[in-house]
Coordinates of C-alpha atoms and ligand atoms in Angstrom, one line a residue:
M223 CA 33.6 -10.6 -9.9
A224 CA 30.1 -11.0 -8.8
L225 CA 28.6 -12.3 -5.5
I226 CA 25.9 -14.8 -6.3
V227 CA 23.6 -16.7 -4.0
Q228 CA 22.2 -19.9 -5.5
K229 CA 19.5 -21.9 -4.0
Y230 CA 18.8 -25.6 -4.7
G231 CA 15.5 -27.2 -3.9
G232 CA 14.9 -30.6 -2.4
T233 CA 14.6 -32.5 -5.7
S234 CA 17.8 -30.9 -6.9
V235 CA 19.7 -32.4 -4.0
G236 CA 17.5 -35.6 -3.8
S237 CA 20.3 -38.2 -4.2
V238 CA 24.1 -38.5 -4.0
E239 CA 24.4 -38.2 -7.8
R240 CA 22.2 -35.1 -7.7
I241 CA 24.3 -33.5 -5.0
Q242 CA 27.4 -34.2 -7.1
A243 CA 25.7 -32.6 -10.1
V244 CA 25.0 -29.5 -8.0
A245 CA 28.6 -29.4 -6.9
A246 CA 29.7 -29.5 -10.5
R247 CA 27.4 -26.6 -11.4
V248 CA 28.6 -24.6 -8.3
L249 CA 32.2 -25.1 -9.4
Q250 CA 31.4 -23.9 -12.9
T251 CA 30.1 -20.7 -11.4
V252 CA 33.1 -20.3 -9.2
K253 CA 35.4 -20.9 -12.1
A254 CA 33.7 -18.1 -14.0
G255 CA 35.1 -15.9 -11.4
N256 CA 32.3 -15.4 -8.8
D257 CA 31.9 -15.6 -5.1
L258 CA 29.3 -18.0 -4.1
V259 CA 26.9 -18.7 -1.3
V260 CA 24.7 -21.8 -1.8
V261 CA 21.5 -22.4 0.0
V262 CA 20.0 -25.9 0.0
S263 CA 16.8 -27.5 1.1
A264 CA 16.5 -30.9 2.7
M265 CA 17.0 -33.9 0.4
G266 CA 14.0 -35.0 -1.6
K267 CA 11.0 -35.5 0.6
T268 CA 12.9 -35.5 3.8
T269 CA 11.0 -32.7 5.6
D270 CA 7.7 -34.6 4.8
G271 CA 9.2 -37.8 6.3
L272 CA 10.1 -35.9 9.4
V273 CA 6.6 -34.4 9.8
K274 CA 5.2 -38.0 9.4
L275 CA 7.4 -39.2 12.2
A276 CA 6.3 -36.4 14.5
N277 CA 2.6 -37.1 13.7
A278 CA 3.1 -40.8 14.5
I279 CA 4.0 -39.7 18.0
S280 CA 1.8 -36.8 18.6
T281 CA -1.4 -35.4 17.0
N282 CA -0.3 -32.0 18.1
P283 CA 3.4 -31.9 18.4
N284 CA 5.2 -29.2 20.4
R285 CA 6.2 -26.5 17.9
R286 CA 9.6 -25.9 19.4
E287 CA 10.4 -29.6 19.1
M288 CA 9.0 -29.6 15.6
D289 CA 11.6 -27.0 14.6
M290 CA 14.3 -29.0 16.3
L291 CA 13.3 -32.0 14.1
L292 CA 12.6 -30.3 10.9
S293 CA 15.8 -28.3 10.9
T294 CA 17.9 -31.5 10.8
G295 CA 16.9 -32.2 7.2
E296 CA 18.9 -29.2 5.8
Q297 CA 21.9 -30.1 8.1
V298 CA 22.3 -33.3 6.1
S299 CA 22.2 -31.8 2.7
I300 CA 24.6 -28.8 3.5
A301 CA 27.3 -31.2 4.9
L302 CA 27.0 -33.6 1.8
L303 CA 27.2 -30.7 -0.7
S304 CA 30.2 -29.3 1.1
M305 CA 31.9 -32.6 0.9
A306 CA 31.1 -33.0 -2.7
L307 CA 32.7 -29.7 -3.4
Q308 CA 35.8 -30.6 -1.5
E309 CA 36.0 -33.8 -3.5
L310 CA 36.1 -31.6 -6.6
G311 CA 39.0 -29.7 -5.0
Q312 CA 36.9 -26.7 -4.2
P313 CA 37.3 -25.3 -0.6
A314 CA 33.9 -25.1 1.0
I315 CA 32.2 -24.9 4.4
S316 CA 28.7 -25.7 5.5
L317 CA 27.0 -23.5 8.0
T318 CA 23.6 -23.8 9.9
G319 CA 21.2 -20.9 10.4
A320 CA 22.6 -20.5 13.9
Q321 CA 26.3 -20.3 12.7
V322 CA 25.4 -17.8 10.1
G323 CA 23.4 -15.7 12.6
I324 CA 20.0 -15.7 10.8
V325 CA 17.9 -14.2 13.6
T326 CA 14.1 -14.7 13.4
E327 CA 11.0 -14.0 15.4
T328 CA 10.2 -16.5 18.2
E329 CA 7.3 -17.9 16.3
H330 CA 8.2 -21.5 16.0
T331 CA 7.4 -23.3 12.7
R332 CA 6.6 -20.0 10.8
A333 CA 9.2 -17.5 11.9
R334 CA 10.1 -14.4 9.9
I335 CA 13.7 -13.3 9.5
L336 CA 14.6 -10.2 11.5
K337 CA 18.3 -9.8 10.6
I338 CA 21.3 -11.7 9.2
D339 CA 24.9 -11.0 10.3
P340 CA 27.0 -11.1 7.1
D341 CA 30.4 -11.1 8.9
R342 CA 31.0 -14.8 9.2
I343 CA 30.0 -15.6 5.6
Q344 CA 32.0 -12.7 4.3
R345 CA 35.2 -14.0 6.1
H346 CA 34.8 -17.5 4.6
L347 CA 34.2 -15.9 1.1
N348 CA 37.3 -13.9 1.6
A349 CA 39.2 -17.1 2.3
G350 CA 38.1 -18.5 -1.1
Q351 CA 35.6 -20.9 0.3
V352 CA 32.1 -21.6 -1.1
V353 CA 29.7 -21.1 1.8
V354 CA 26.9 -23.7 1.9
V355 CA 24.1 -22.5 4.1
A356 CA 21.1 -24.4 5.5
G357 CA 17.8 -23.1 4.2
F358 CA 14.6 -22.8 6.0
Q359 CA 16.1 -22.3 9.5
G360 CA 17.3 -19.6 11.9
I361 CA 17.5 -18.9 15.6
A362 CA 15.3 -16.8 17.8
S363 CA 18.2 -15.1 19.6
T364 CA 22.0 -15.2 19.5
D365 CA 22.0 -15.9 23.3
D366 CA 20.1 -19.2 23.7
L367 CA 20.3 -20.3 20.0
E368 CA 16.6 -21.5 20.0
I369 CA 16.2 -23.0 16.6
T370 CA 13.3 -21.8 14.4
T371 CA 12.0 -22.7 10.9
L372 CA 10.4 -20.3 8.5
G373 CA 7.5 -22.4 7.3
R374 CA 7.3 -25.0 4.6
G375 CA 9.0 -24.0 1.4
G376 CA 11.0 -21.4 3.4
S377 CA 14.4 -22.0 1.7
D378 CA 13.7 -19.6 -1.1
T379 CA 13.2 -16.9 1.6
S380 CA 16.5 -17.8 3.3
A381 CA 18.3 -17.5 0.0
V382 CA 16.9 -14.1 -0.9
A383 CA 17.3 -12.8 2.6
L384 CA 20.9 -13.8 2.4
A385 CA 21.2 -12.1 -0.9
A386 CA 19.8 -9.0 0.6
A387 CA 22.1 -9.1 3.6
L388 CA 25.2 -9.7 1.5
Q389 CA 24.2 -7.2 -1.1
A390 CA 24.6 -10.0 -3.7
D391 CA 24.4 -9.2 -7.3
L392 CA 22.1 -12.0 -8.2
C393 CA 20.0 -14.7 -6.5
E394 CA 19.4 -17.8 -8.6
I395 CA 16.7 -20.3 -7.5
Y396 CA 17.3 -23.8 -9.1
T397 CA 14.4 -26.1 -9.2
D398 CA 12.9 -28.9 -11.1
V399 CA 10.9 -26.7 -13.6
P400 CA 12.5 -24.6 -16.2
G401 CA 11.1 -21.3 -14.8
I402 CA 7.9 -19.5 -14.3
L403 CA 5.2 -20.5 -16.9
T404 CA 2.4 -18.5 -18.4
A405 CA -0.1 -21.0 -16.8
D406 CA -0.2 -24.3 -15.1
P407 CA 1.1 -26.7 -17.8
R408 CA -1.0 -29.5 -16.4
I409 CA -4.1 -27.7 -17.4
V410 CA -2.8 -25.6 -20.3
E411 CA -0.6 -27.9 -22.4
D412 CA 1.0 -25.1 -24.5
A413 CA 1.9 -23.0 -21.5
Q414 CA 5.1 -21.2 -22.3
L415 CA 8.2 -20.2 -20.3
M416 CA 8.3 -16.5 -19.4
S417 CA 11.7 -15.0 -19.9
E418 CA 11.0 -12.3 -17.4
I419 CA 8.4 -11.1 -15.0
T420 CA 8.3 -8.3 -12.5
S421 CA 8.1 -9.0 -8.8
D422 CA 4.8 -7.1 -8.6
E423 CA 3.3 -9.4 -11.2
M424 CA 4.8 -12.4 -9.5
L425 CA 3.1 -11.5 -6.3
E426 CA -0.2 -11.0 -8.0
L427 CA 0.2 -14.5 -9.5
A428 CA 0.9 -16.0 -6.1
S429 CA -1.7 -18.7 -6.7
L430 CA 0.1 -19.7 -9.9
G431 CA 3.6 -19.1 -8.9
A432 CA 3.7 -20.0 -5.2
K433 CA 4.8 -23.6 -5.9
V434 CA 7.8 -22.4 -7.8
L435 CA 8.7 -19.4 -5.6
H436 CA 7.7 -18.6 -2.1
P437 CA 5.8 -15.2 -2.1
R438 CA 7.9 -14.1 1.0
A439 CA 11.0 -14.5 -1.0
V440 CA 9.5 -12.4 -3.8
E441 CA 8.6 -9.7 -1.2
I442 CA 12.2 -9.5 0.0
A443 CA 13.5 -9.4 -3.6
R444 CA 11.1 -6.5 -4.3
N445 CA 11.9 -4.6 -1.2
Y446 CA 15.6 -4.8 -1.6
G447 CA 15.7 -4.7 -5.4
I448 CA 17.3 -8.0 -5.9
T449 CA 17.2 -9.7 -9.2
L450 CA 16.1 -13.3 -9.0
V451 CA 16.4 -16.0 -11.6
V452 CA 14.3 -19.1 -11.5
R453 CA 15.8 -21.9 -13.6
S454 CA 16.2 -25.6 -13.9
S455 CA 18.9 -27.5 -12.2
W456 CA 19.0 -30.1 -15.1
A457 CA 19.6 -27.6 -18.0
D458 CA 21.6 -24.6 -18.9
D459 CA 18.6 -22.6 -20.1
P460 CA 18.4 -19.1 -18.8
G461 CA 15.1 -19.6 -17.0
T462 CA 12.9 -16.6 -15.8
R463 CA 14.2 -13.4 -14.4
V464 CA 12.1 -11.8 -11.7
L465 CA 12.9 -8.1 -11.9
S466 CA 12.5 -5.4 -9.2
S467 CA 13.0 -1.8 -9.7
T468 CA 15.6 -0.2 -7.4
P469 CA 13.8 0.7 -4.1
Q470 CA 14.5 3.3 -1.6
P471 CA 17.5 1.9 0.5
R472 CA 16.2 0.3 3.6
P473 CA 17.9 -1.0 6.7
L474 CA 18.5 -4.7 7.1
E475 CA 17.0 -4.7 10.5
G476 CA 13.5 -6.1 10.4
L477 CA 14.4 -7.7 7.1
E478 CA 11.2 -9.6 6.5
I479 CA 9.0 -6.8 7.6
A480 CA 6.3 -7.9 10.0
R481 CA 4.1 -5.2 8.4
P482 CA 1.3 -6.5 6.2
V483 CA 1.0 -3.2 4.2
D484 CA 3.8 -1.3 2.8
A485 CA 2.1 1.5 0.9
V486 CA -1.2 3.5 0.8
E487 CA -1.9 4.6 -2.7
F488 CA -4.5 6.9 -4.0
D489 CA -5.9 8.2 -7.2
T490 CA -8.2 11.2 -7.2
D491 CA -8.5 11.4 -11.1
Q492 CA -11.3 8.9 -11.2
A493 CA -14.9 8.9 -12.0
K494 CA -17.4 6.1 -11.6
V495 CA -19.8 4.7 -14.1
A496 CA -22.4 2.1 -13.0
L497 CA -24.8 0.1 -15.1
L498 CA -27.6 -1.0 -13.0
R499 CA -29.8 -4.1 -13.6
V500 CA -28.1 -5.4 -16.7
P501 CA -29.0 -9.0 -17.6
D502 CA -27.0 -11.8 -15.9
R503 CA -25.8 -13.7 -19.0
P504 CA -22.7 -14.3 -21.0
G505 CA -21.5 -11.6 -23.3
V506 CA -22.7 -8.5 -21.4
A507 CA -19.4 -7.5 -20.0
A508 CA -17.7 -8.4 -23.2
R509 CA -20.0 -6.1 -25.2
L510 CA -19.8 -3.2 -22.7
F511 CA -16.0 -3.2 -22.3
G512 CA -15.5 -4.1 -26.0
E513 CA -17.3 -0.9 -26.9
L514 CA -15.4 1.2 -24.4
A515 CA -12.1 -0.2 -25.8
Q516 CA -13.2 0.6 -29.4
Q517 CA -13.4 4.2 -28.2
Q518 CA -10.0 3.9 -26.8
L519 CA -11.3 4.6 -23.3
D520 CA -9.0 3.2 -20.6
V521 CA -10.8 1.7 -17.7
D522 CA -9.2 1.2 -14.3
L523 CA -11.3 -0.6 -11.7
I524 CA -14.1 -3.0 -12.8
I525 CA -16.4 -4.4 -10.2
Q526 CA -19.3 -6.8 -10.8
S527 CA -20.8 -8.3 -7.7
I528 CA -23.3 -11.1 -7.3
H529 CA -26.5 -11.1 -9.3
E530 CA -29.9 -10.4 -8.0
G531 CA -32.6 -12.2 -9.8
N532 CA -31.7 -12.2 -13.3
T533 CA -29.7 -9.0 -13.3
N534 CA -26.3 -7.7 -12.4
D535 CA -24.7 -4.3 -11.8
I536 CA -21.4 -3.5 -13.4
A537 CA -19.4 -0.6 -12.2
F538 CA -16.1 0.8 -13.5
T539 CA -14.0 3.9 -13.1
V540 CA -12.3 6.0 -15.8
T541 CA -10.2 9.2 -15.6
K542 CA -12.4 12.3 -15.0
N543 CA -11.7 13.7 -18.5
T544 CA -13.1 10.7 -20.2
L545 CA -16.2 10.3 -18.0
N546 CA -18.6 12.0 -20.5
Q547 CA -17.5 9.8 -23.3
A548 CA -17.7 6.6 -21.1
E549 CA -21.1 7.6 -20.0
A550 CA -22.2 8.1 -23.6
V551 CA -20.9 4.7 -24.5
A552 CA -22.7 3.0 -21.7
A553 CA -25.9 4.9 -22.2
A554 CA -25.8 4.0 -25.9
I555 CA -25.5 0.3 -25.6
L556 CA -27.7 -0.1 -22.5
P557 CA -30.9 -0.8 -24.6
A558 CA -29.1 -3.5 -26.6
L559 CA -27.7 -5.0 -23.4
S560 CA -31.0 -5.3 -21.8
A561 CA -32.9 -6.5 -24.8
G562 CA -35.1 -9.5 -23.8
L563 CA -35.2 -8.7 -20.1
E564 CA -38.8 -9.6 -19.0
S565 CA -39.6 -7.2 -16.3
N566 CA -39.7 -3.5 -17.0
L567 CA -40.6 -2.6 -13.5
N568 CA -37.0 -1.6 -12.8
P569 CA -35.4 -0.9 -16.1
A570 CA -31.7 -0.9 -16.5
E571 CA -30.0 2.5 -16.1
T572 CA -26.6 4.2 -16.0
L573 CA -25.4 6.2 -13.2
V574 CA -22.3 8.4 -12.9
D575 CA -20.3 10.1 -10.1
R576 CA -17.5 12.4 -10.7
E577 CA -16.8 13.1 -7.1
I578 CA -14.9 10.0 -6.1
A579 CA -11.4 8.9 -5.3
K580 CA -9.8 5.5 -5.0
V581 CA -7.7 4.6 -2.0
T582 CA -5.7 1.4 -1.9
I583 CA -3.5 -0.5 0.6
A584 CA -0.8 -2.6 -0.9
G585 CA 1.6 -5.2 0.5
A586 CA 2.7 -8.7 0.0
G587 CA 2.5 -9.3 3.7
M588 CA -1.4 -9.5 3.5
I589 CA -1.2 -12.8 1.6
G590 CA -2.7 -15.5 3.8
R591 CA -3.0 -13.0 6.7
P592 CA -6.5 -12.7 8.0
G593 CA -7.8 -9.3 9.1
V594 CA -5.9 -6.8 6.9
A595 CA -8.8 -5.8 4.8
A596 CA -11.0 -5.7 7.9
Q597 CA -8.4 -3.4 9.5
M598 CA -8.6 -1.0 6.5
F599 CA -12.5 -1.0 6.7
T600 CA -12.3 -0.4 10.4
T601 CA -10.0 2.5 10.0
L602 CA -12.2 4.2 7.4
A603 CA -15.3 3.5 9.6
A604 CA -13.7 5.1 12.6
A605 CA -13.2 8.2 10.5
G606 CA -16.9 8.1 9.5
I607 CA -16.0 7.4 5.9
N608 CA -18.5 5.4 3.8
I609 CA -17.1 2.8 1.4
Q610 CA -18.9 2.9 -2.0
M611 CA -17.1 0.1 -3.8
I612 CA -14.5 -2.5 -2.8
S613 CA -12.2 -4.5 -5.1
T614 CA -9.4 -6.7 -4.0
S615 CA -6.5 -8.7 -5.5
E616 CA -3.8 -10.8 -4.0
V617 CA -1.7 -7.9 -2.6
K618 CA -4.2 -4.9 -2.8
V619 CA -7.4 -3.8 -1.3
S620 CA -9.0 -0.8 -3.1
C621 CA -12.0 1.2 -1.9
V622 CA -13.8 3.9 -3.7
V623 CA -14.9 6.8 -1.4
A624 CA -16.4 10.1 -1.8
A625 CA -13.9 12.7 -3.1
T626 CA -14.6 14.8 -0.1
D627 CA -13.4 12.0 2.2
Y628 CA -10.3 11.1 0.5
D629 CA -7.6 13.1 2.2
R630 CA -8.9 12.0 5.6
A631 CA -8.9 8.4 4.3
I632 CA -5.3 8.6 3.3
A633 CA -4.2 10.3 6.6
T634 CA -5.9 7.8 8.8
L635 CA -4.8 4.8 6.7
C636 CA -1.2 5.9 6.8
E637 CA -1.4 6.3 10.5
T638 CA -2.9 2.8 11.1
F639 CA -0.5 1.0 8.8
E640 CA 2.5 3.2 9.7
V641 CA 3.4 3.9 6.1
T642 CA 3.7 6.9 3.8
S643 CA 1.4 7.4 0.9
S644 CA 2.1 7.7 -2.8
P645 CA 0.0 8.3 -5.8
R646 CA -0.6 5.2 -7.8
N647 CA 2.2 3.8 -9.7
E648 CA 2.7 5.5 -13.0
P649 CA 3.4 3.0 -15.8
G650 CA 6.3 5.1 -17.1
T651 CA 8.2 4.6 -13.8
M652 CA 7.5 0.8 -13.8
D653 CA 9.5 -0.3 -16.7
P654 CA 11.9 -2.7 -15.0
G655 CA 14.3 -2.5 -17.9
D656 CA 15.9 0.9 -17.0
Q657 CA 15.9 0.4 -13.3
A658 CA 16.7 -3.1 -12.4
T659 CA 20.5 -4.0 -12.5
G660 CA 21.2 -1.4 -15.2
S661 CA 20.0 -3.7 -17.9
P662 CA 18.8 -2.1 -21.1
P663 CA 15.1 -1.1 -21.4
S664 CA 13.2 -4.2 -22.5
A665 CA 10.5 -4.5 -25.0
P666 CA 7.1 -3.0 -24.1
L667 CA 5.6 -4.7 -21.2
P668 CA 3.2 -7.3 -22.3
P669 CA -0.4 -6.6 -21.2
V670 CA -0.8 -10.1 -19.9
R671 CA 2.1 -12.0 -18.5
G672 CA 0.3 -15.1 -17.1
V673 CA -3.1 -16.6 -16.3
A674 CA -4.1 -18.4 -13.1
L675 CA -7.0 -20.6 -12.1
D676 CA -8.1 -21.2 -8.5
L677 CA -10.6 -24.0 -8.0
N678 CA -10.4 -24.1 -4.2
Q679 CA -12.5 -21.1 -3.4
A680 CA -16.1 -20.7 -2.3
K681 CA -18.2 -17.7 -2.9
L682 CA -20.2 -16.0 -0.1
A683 CA -22.7 -13.3 -0.5
I684 CA -24.3 -11.2 2.2
R685 CA -27.5 -9.4 1.1
E686 CA -29.0 -6.2 2.2
I687 CA -26.3 -4.8 4.4
P688 CA -27.2 -1.4 5.9
D689 CA -25.2 1.2 3.9
R690 CA -23.4 3.1 6.6
P691 CA -19.8 3.3 7.7
G692 CA -18.5 0.4 9.7
M693 CA -20.5 -2.5 8.3
A694 CA -17.7 -3.9 6.1
A695 CA -15.4 -3.5 9.0
R696 CA -17.4 -5.5 11.4
I697 CA -18.1 -8.2 9.0
F698 CA -14.5 -8.8 8.0
Q699 CA -13.4 -8.4 11.7
L700 CA -15.7 -11.2 12.5
L701 CA -14.2 -13.5 9.9
A702 CA -10.7 -12.5 10.9
R703 CA -11.4 -13.5 14.5
E704 CA -12.4 -16.9 13.2
N705 CA -9.0 -16.9 11.6
I706 CA -10.6 -17.1 8.1
S707 CA -8.5 -15.6 5.3
V708 CA -10.7 -13.8 2.8
D709 CA -9.4 -13.9 -0.8
M710 CA -11.3 -11.5 -3.1
I711 CA -13.8 -9.0 -1.7
I712 CA -16.3 -7.3 -3.9
Q713 CA -18.8 -4.6 -3.2
S714 CA -20.4 -3.1 -6.2
Q715 CA -22.9 -0.4 -6.8
R716 CA -26.2 -1.9 -6.2
C717 CA -28.2 -0.1 -3.5
R718 CA -31.7 -1.0 -2.4
V719 CA -34.0 0.9 -0.3
I720 CA -35.7 -1.2 2.2
Q721 CA -38.1 0.4 4.7
G722 CA -36.5 3.9 4.0
A723 CA -33.0 2.6 4.6
T724 CA -30.3 2.0 1.9
T725 CA -28.7 -1.4 1.7
R726 CA -25.9 -3.0 -0.3
D727 CA -24.5 -6.4 -0.9
I728 CA -21.0 -7.6 -0.3
A729 CA -19.6 -10.7 -1.8
F730 CA -16.2 -12.4 -1.1
T731 CA -14.4 -15.6 -1.6
V732 CA -12.7 -17.9 1.0
A733 CA -11.0 -21.3 0.9
Q734 CA -13.7 -23.9 0.4
A735 CA -12.6 -25.5 3.7
D736 CA -13.5 -22.3 5.5
A737 CA -16.8 -21.6 3.8
D738 CA -19.0 -23.4 6.4
A739 CA -17.3 -21.7 9.4
A740 CA -17.7 -18.3 7.6
R741 CA -21.4 -18.9 6.9
K742 CA -22.0 -20.0 10.5
A743 CA -20.3 -17.0 12.0
L744 CA -22.1 -14.6 9.7
E745 CA -25.5 -16.1 10.3
K746 CA -24.9 -15.8 14.0
A747 CA -24.1 -12.1 13.7
A748 CA -27.0 -11.3 11.4
P749 CA -29.5 -10.2 14.0
E750 CA -27.1 -7.8 15.6
L751 CA -25.6 -6.4 12.4
G752 CA -28.9 -6.3 10.6
Y753 CA -28.1 -7.7 7.3
G754 CA -30.2 -10.2 5.3
Q755 CA -29.4 -13.6 3.9
V756 CA -26.0 -15.2 3.6
E757 CA -25.5 -17.3 0.5
V758 CA -22.7 -19.8 -0.1
D759 CA -21.6 -21.3 -3.4
P760 CA -18.6 -23.6 -3.3
E761 CA -19.0 -24.5 -7.0
I762 CA -16.9 -21.6 -8.4
A763 CA -13.7 -21.0 -10.1
K764 CA -11.5 -17.8 -10.1
V765 CA -9.6 -17.1 -13.3
S766 CA -7.2 -14.2 -13.3
I767 CA -4.9 -12.4 -15.8
V768 CA -1.9 -10.5 -14.6
G769 CA 0.3 -8.0 -16.4
M770 CA 1.9 -4.6 -15.8
G771 CA 1.4 -3.7 -19.4
M772 CA -2.4 -3.5 -18.9
I773 CA -2.1 -0.2 -17.2
E774 CA -3.4 2.5 -19.3
N775 CA -3.7 0.0 -22.2
P776 CA -7.4 0.0 -23.2
G777 CA -9.2 -3.2 -24.2
I778 CA -7.4 -5.8 -22.1
A779 CA -10.5 -6.5 -19.9
A780 CA -12.6 -6.6 -22.9
R781 CA -10.5 -9.2 -24.6
M782 CA -10.8 -11.4 -21.5
F783 CA -14.5 -11.1 -21.3
E784 CA -14.9 -11.6 -25.0
A785 CA -12.9 -14.9 -24.7
L786 CA -15.3 -16.1 -22.0
S787 CA -18.3 -14.9 -24.0
L788 CA -17.3 -16.8 -27.1
Q789 CA -17.4 -20.0 -24.9
Q790 CA -20.7 -19.0 -23.5
I791 CA -19.2 -18.7 -20.1
N792 CA -21.2 -16.5 -17.7
I793 CA -19.1 -14.1 -15.4
Q794 CA -20.5 -14.1 -11.9
M795 CA -18.2 -11.6 -10.4
I796 CA -15.4 -9.3 -11.5
A797 CA -12.7 -7.7 -9.4
T798 CA -9.6 -5.8 -10.5
S799 CA -6.4 -4.2 -9.5
E800 CA -4.1 -2.0 -11.7
I801 CA -2.4 -5.2 -12.9
K802 CA -4.8 -7.9 -12.4
I803 CA -8.3 -8.8 -13.5
S804 CA -10.1 -11.7 -11.9
C805 CA -13.4 -13.3 -12.9
V806 CA -15.6 -15.8 -10.9
V807 CA -17.2 -18.3 -13.1
S808 CA -18.9 -21.6 -12.3
Q809 CA -16.6 -24.3 -11.3
D810 CA -17.1 -26.7 -14.1
E811 CA -16.2 -24.0 -16.6
G812 CA -13.0 -23.1 -14.9
V813 CA -10.6 -25.2 -17.0
T814 CA -12.2 -24.0 -20.3
A815 CA -12.1 -20.5 -19.1
L816 CA -8.3 -20.7 -18.3
R817 CA -7.5 -22.3 -21.6
T818 CA -9.5 -19.9 -23.7
I819 CA -8.1 -16.8 -22.0
H820 CA -4.5 -18.1 -22.3
A821 CA -5.2 -18.5 -26.0
A822 CA -6.8 -15.2 -26.4
F823 CA -3.8 -13.4 -25.2
N824 CA -1.5 -15.4 -27.5
L825 CA 0.5 -16.8 -24.6
A826 CA 0.9 -20.3 -26.1
G827 CA 4.3 -21.5 -27.1
Q828 CA 5.5 -24.0 -29.6
E829 CA 7.4 -26.1 -27.2
R830 CA 5.8 -28.5 -24.8
I831 CA 7.4 -27.7 -21.3
Q832 CA 7.9 -30.8 -19.3
V833 CA 7.3 -30.5 -15.6
P834 CA 7.3 -33.2 -12.9
A835 CA 4.0 -34.4 -11.7
Ligands
LIG1093 N1 12.7 -28.4 3.5 C1 11.8 -27.4 3.8 C2 10.4 -27.8 3.2 O1 10.2 -28.8 2.6 C3 12.2 -26.1 3.2 C4 12.2 -26.0 1.7 O2 12.4 -27.0 1.1 O3 12.1 -24.8 1.2 O4 9.4 -27.1 3.4
MG1094 MG1 10.3 -24.9 -2.8

């Protein structure tokens, strides 16, 4: 007999008939011999309706009262579902967050779960009842029972947190789509259902998957090793399994860790190759990384920042023992790459550096939380460590530093973020098959699991930043103080010497809505910080590929760049993590870019997957 937590979203309980259908499905699972805890959202668009009511009365409603109001939606659906189960002859009881003892932070309207007392639920389960729990809500303390909510879409988080607290065997998320798809099916018509994905991949795909599954829920599942299944409420199809490897046991206190970073990773077996002043035109990255892939050279970080004039710099890292080969490849194709470049004043060149290391902070808690990258840069600056290159993804910030600095970098980062360090994940230990829930090892991990497009970002570039420790720190602190969340940060290789001092450029992306505020704040600080121009381009698109199987699998980046090159799409910026590659292209090419990349990795399926508008 298994203990299963099932969660049903708002659409799944949107009417009396649907609630009855959910009850029938719950009953089926009980009949199969399982203990069941069911978490439900508010019916249909109830929560939106409540928000509207509040806004009709106040432009800035009190957040405590907001929680009082919003938490009522789920109280309706749990009672109705419980009645529907009882009508079918199944003993059931509905419980609110307070009754279950879901204790959260005091942060009204966006509280994180601190702990859950499993005793009461366990008692009802032992009595043969199905326990129906209100999603999205908790209490700030067991004394005064102040009601809190977890933030919109928070019921997923309630369900997974309950699964962790109850040590459930499985957590099923029932929704109105059949599972997680390889791309947004409204843009890519032949997007296909994934049968499985790892939680790490899911987190990197946050911009694609967040509508289906709350990132905070994925984070809890990963931290406690809970297997999640995302599937349709309307069908019996198996849906998508979100797999996590068995983690170190961790206490249930501080369940949703408030910490933004949960690991400091490092890799000292890296060397850097940079190509300076190659032409800024389609096909250059494709050619370079295609050539490297042909030689079976595995590339780790790839960074291309903003262009200057008509040229770009592209830098990448490889393992130290392949540096000579990689350098030879780069040097050999450099003349071909730069053919047709007008000015010979500053010809293209390659540059290598063997004495580097990569240090990375990782954690799902940094999604949407301003200032985490800034804190990393500040920490390194305080230790006098210069950052040579920066590349970020959804849940990671990686910096390349001098090899001589790396042990100090690790020590100081571990101290700041209160975590222990580990070498970068080895692909061999990441096969979810042999670790998660004892299932047999699955087929080799696909290099690319899914692709995502983000059309809501703007690109900002800061030119001629003095190259000394502390500059990146001050710049991103400044933005964090304005409460601006920075998405992707890129610092590449290019250095310029101006009046005897070396300078670099940093480029990054923010939500379009924040671009103006970011520009203003940066321009205001320019005289003090001594950098040059601040440039903004809102007309960009970010396309990403994500897949665990790309680790130590040469040629994946090349295939992505090649696909873009065949469509004559120019790559403006590149940033990577171990399992993600993102390219910035111009906005009007975003959709084509996404489709062509999806096709290039053979992600298309035969079936048309229907999803609600
Ligand atoms: N009802 C809440 C909302 O709409 C929580 C949820 O459905 O996950 O945000
Ligand atoms: Mg939802």
